[in-house]
Coordinates of C-alpha atoms in Angstrom, one line a residue:
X1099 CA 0.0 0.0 0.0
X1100 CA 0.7 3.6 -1.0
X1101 CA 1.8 6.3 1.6
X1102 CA -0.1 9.2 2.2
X1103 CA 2.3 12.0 0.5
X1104 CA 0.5 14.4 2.6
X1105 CA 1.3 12.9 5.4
X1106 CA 4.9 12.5 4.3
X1107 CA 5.0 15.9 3.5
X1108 CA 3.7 16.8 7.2
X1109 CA 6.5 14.1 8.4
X1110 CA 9.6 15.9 6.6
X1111 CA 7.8 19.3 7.4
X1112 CA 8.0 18.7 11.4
X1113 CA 11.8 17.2 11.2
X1114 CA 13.0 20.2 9.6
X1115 CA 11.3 22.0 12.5
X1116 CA 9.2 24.1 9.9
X1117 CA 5.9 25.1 10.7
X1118 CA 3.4 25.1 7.8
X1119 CA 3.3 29.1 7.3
X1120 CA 7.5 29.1 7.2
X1121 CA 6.8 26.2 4.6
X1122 CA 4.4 28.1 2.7
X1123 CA 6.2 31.2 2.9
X1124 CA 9.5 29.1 1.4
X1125 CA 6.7 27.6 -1.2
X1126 CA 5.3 30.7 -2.2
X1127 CA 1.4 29.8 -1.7
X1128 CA -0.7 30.3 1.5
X1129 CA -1.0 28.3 5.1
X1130 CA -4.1 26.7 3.7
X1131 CA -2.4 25.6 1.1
X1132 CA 0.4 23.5 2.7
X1133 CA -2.8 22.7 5.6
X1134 CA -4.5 21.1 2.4
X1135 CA -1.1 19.5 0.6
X1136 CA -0.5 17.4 4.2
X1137 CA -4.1 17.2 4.8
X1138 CA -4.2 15.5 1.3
X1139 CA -7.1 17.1 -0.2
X1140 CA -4.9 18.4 -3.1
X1141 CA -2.4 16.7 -5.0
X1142 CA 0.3 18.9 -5.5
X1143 CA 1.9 19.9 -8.9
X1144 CA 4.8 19.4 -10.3
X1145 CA 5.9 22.3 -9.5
X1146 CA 5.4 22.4 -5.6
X1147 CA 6.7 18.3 -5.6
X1148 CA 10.1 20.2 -6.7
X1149 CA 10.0 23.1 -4.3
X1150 CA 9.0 20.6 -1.3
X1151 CA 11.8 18.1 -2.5
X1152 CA 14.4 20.9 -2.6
X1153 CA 13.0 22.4 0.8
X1154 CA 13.7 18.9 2.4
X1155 CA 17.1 18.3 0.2
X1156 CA 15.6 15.9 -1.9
X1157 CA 15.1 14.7 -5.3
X1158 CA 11.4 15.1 -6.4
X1159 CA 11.0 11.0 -7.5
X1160 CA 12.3 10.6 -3.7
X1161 CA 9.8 12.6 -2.4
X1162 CA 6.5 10.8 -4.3
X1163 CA 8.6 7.6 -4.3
X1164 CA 6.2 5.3 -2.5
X1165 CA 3.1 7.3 -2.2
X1166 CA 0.0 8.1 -3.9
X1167 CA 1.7 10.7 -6.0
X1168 CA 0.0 9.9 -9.6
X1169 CA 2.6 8.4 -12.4
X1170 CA 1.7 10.7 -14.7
X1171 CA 2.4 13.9 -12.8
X1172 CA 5.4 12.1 -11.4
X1173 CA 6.9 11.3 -14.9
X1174 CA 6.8 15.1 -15.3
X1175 CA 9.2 15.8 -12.4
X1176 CA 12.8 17.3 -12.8
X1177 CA 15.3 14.7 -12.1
X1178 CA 17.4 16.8 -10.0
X1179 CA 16.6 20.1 -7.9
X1180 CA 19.0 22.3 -6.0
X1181 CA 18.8 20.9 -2.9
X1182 CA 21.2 23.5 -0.7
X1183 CA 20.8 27.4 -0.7
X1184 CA 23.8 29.5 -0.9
X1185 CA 23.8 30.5 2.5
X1186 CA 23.7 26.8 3.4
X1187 CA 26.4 26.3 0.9
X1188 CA 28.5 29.0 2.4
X1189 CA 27.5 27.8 5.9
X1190 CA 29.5 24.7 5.5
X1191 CA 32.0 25.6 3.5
X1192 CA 32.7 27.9 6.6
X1193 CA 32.6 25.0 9.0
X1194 CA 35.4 23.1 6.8
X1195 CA 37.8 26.3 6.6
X1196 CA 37.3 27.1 10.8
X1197 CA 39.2 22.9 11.1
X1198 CA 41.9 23.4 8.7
X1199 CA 42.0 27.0 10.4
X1200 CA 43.7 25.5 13.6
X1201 CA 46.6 23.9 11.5
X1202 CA 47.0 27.4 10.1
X1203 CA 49.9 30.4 10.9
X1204 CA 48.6 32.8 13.1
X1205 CA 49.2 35.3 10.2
X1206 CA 47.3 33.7 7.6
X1207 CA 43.9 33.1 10.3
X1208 CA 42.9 36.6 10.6
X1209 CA 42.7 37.1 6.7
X1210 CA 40.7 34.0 6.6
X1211 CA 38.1 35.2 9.3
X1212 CA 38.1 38.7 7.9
X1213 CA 37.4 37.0 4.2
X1214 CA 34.8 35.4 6.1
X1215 CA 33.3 38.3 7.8
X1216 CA 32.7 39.7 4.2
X1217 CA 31.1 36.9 2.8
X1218 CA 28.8 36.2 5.6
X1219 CA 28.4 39.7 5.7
X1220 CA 27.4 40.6 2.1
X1221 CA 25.0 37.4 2.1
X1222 CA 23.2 39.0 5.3
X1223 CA 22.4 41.6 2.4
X1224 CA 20.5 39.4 0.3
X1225 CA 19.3 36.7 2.3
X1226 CA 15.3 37.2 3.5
X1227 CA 15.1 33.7 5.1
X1228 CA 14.9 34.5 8.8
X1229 CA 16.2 31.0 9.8
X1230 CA 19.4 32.0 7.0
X1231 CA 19.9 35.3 8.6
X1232 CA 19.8 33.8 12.4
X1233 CA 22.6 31.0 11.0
X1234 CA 24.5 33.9 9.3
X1235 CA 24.7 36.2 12.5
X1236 CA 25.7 33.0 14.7
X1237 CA 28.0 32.1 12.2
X1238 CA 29.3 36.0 12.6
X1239 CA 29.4 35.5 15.9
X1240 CA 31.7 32.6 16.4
X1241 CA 33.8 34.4 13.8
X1242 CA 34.1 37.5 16.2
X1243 CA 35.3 35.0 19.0
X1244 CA 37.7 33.6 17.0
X1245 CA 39.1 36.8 16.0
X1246 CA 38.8 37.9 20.3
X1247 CA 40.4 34.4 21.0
X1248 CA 43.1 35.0 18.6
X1249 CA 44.2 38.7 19.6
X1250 CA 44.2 37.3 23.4
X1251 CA 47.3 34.7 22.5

């Protein structure tokens, strides 16, 4: 038997820790809209199967894989989607530069951080995603520390 992609949808929705107007607001319909998706009283297009697959950093066919999703709609889906943003991108690409940043000359660190500081800076600019702009002032944050840290040594 079939899941329920509404209540998959619902499923990958509450993992993420989403609630279903940040979802809609990332989907670009209404509340109701997502409400009826996970309530499944509307099957979503193909559209919205590639916006919710990217949203939970998967493919569209892995998303209706399994579920009710109807073949035809489903043979209409991209095969790939972009399934980080740039932030989260950048986010991570941080993470790896602040390890090899410990096997690093002092000299060389604080033009890292201050490279750093600008690109996390200039995507505050851009970025309208509250829980982006939350992850880029933390990730600020620790940068400032670790340019305090440094100076105190």
């Amino acid at each position: 038997m079939n899941e329920n992609l509404g209540r998959r949808i619902a499923e990958l929705r509450g993992k993420a820790g989403l609630t279903q107007q940040e979802l809609a607001e990332r989907l670009a319909v209404s509340r109701v809209t997502v409400s009826h998706l996970e309530a499944g009283l509307t099957v979503p297009g193909e559209r919205t199967v590639a916006l919710l697959a990217s949203v939970f950093q998967l493919e569209p066919h892995e998303l209706v894989a399994g579920t009710s999703y109807p073949a035809a709609k489903a043979e209409r889906l991209p095969v790939v989607v972009a399934r980080y943003t740039e932030v989260a991108h950048q986010l991570a690409l941080l993470d790896n530069d602040l390890a090899w940043l410990e096997h690093v000359p002092a000299r060389h660190r604080q033009a890292v951080i201050a490279r750093w500081e600008s690109v996390l800076a200039d995507l505050a600019e851009v970025t309208h995603d509250e829980r982006e702009r939350r992850a880029l002032r933390e990730a600020r944050e620790r940068l400032r520390s670790l340019r305090t840290s440094r100076h105190e040594r």
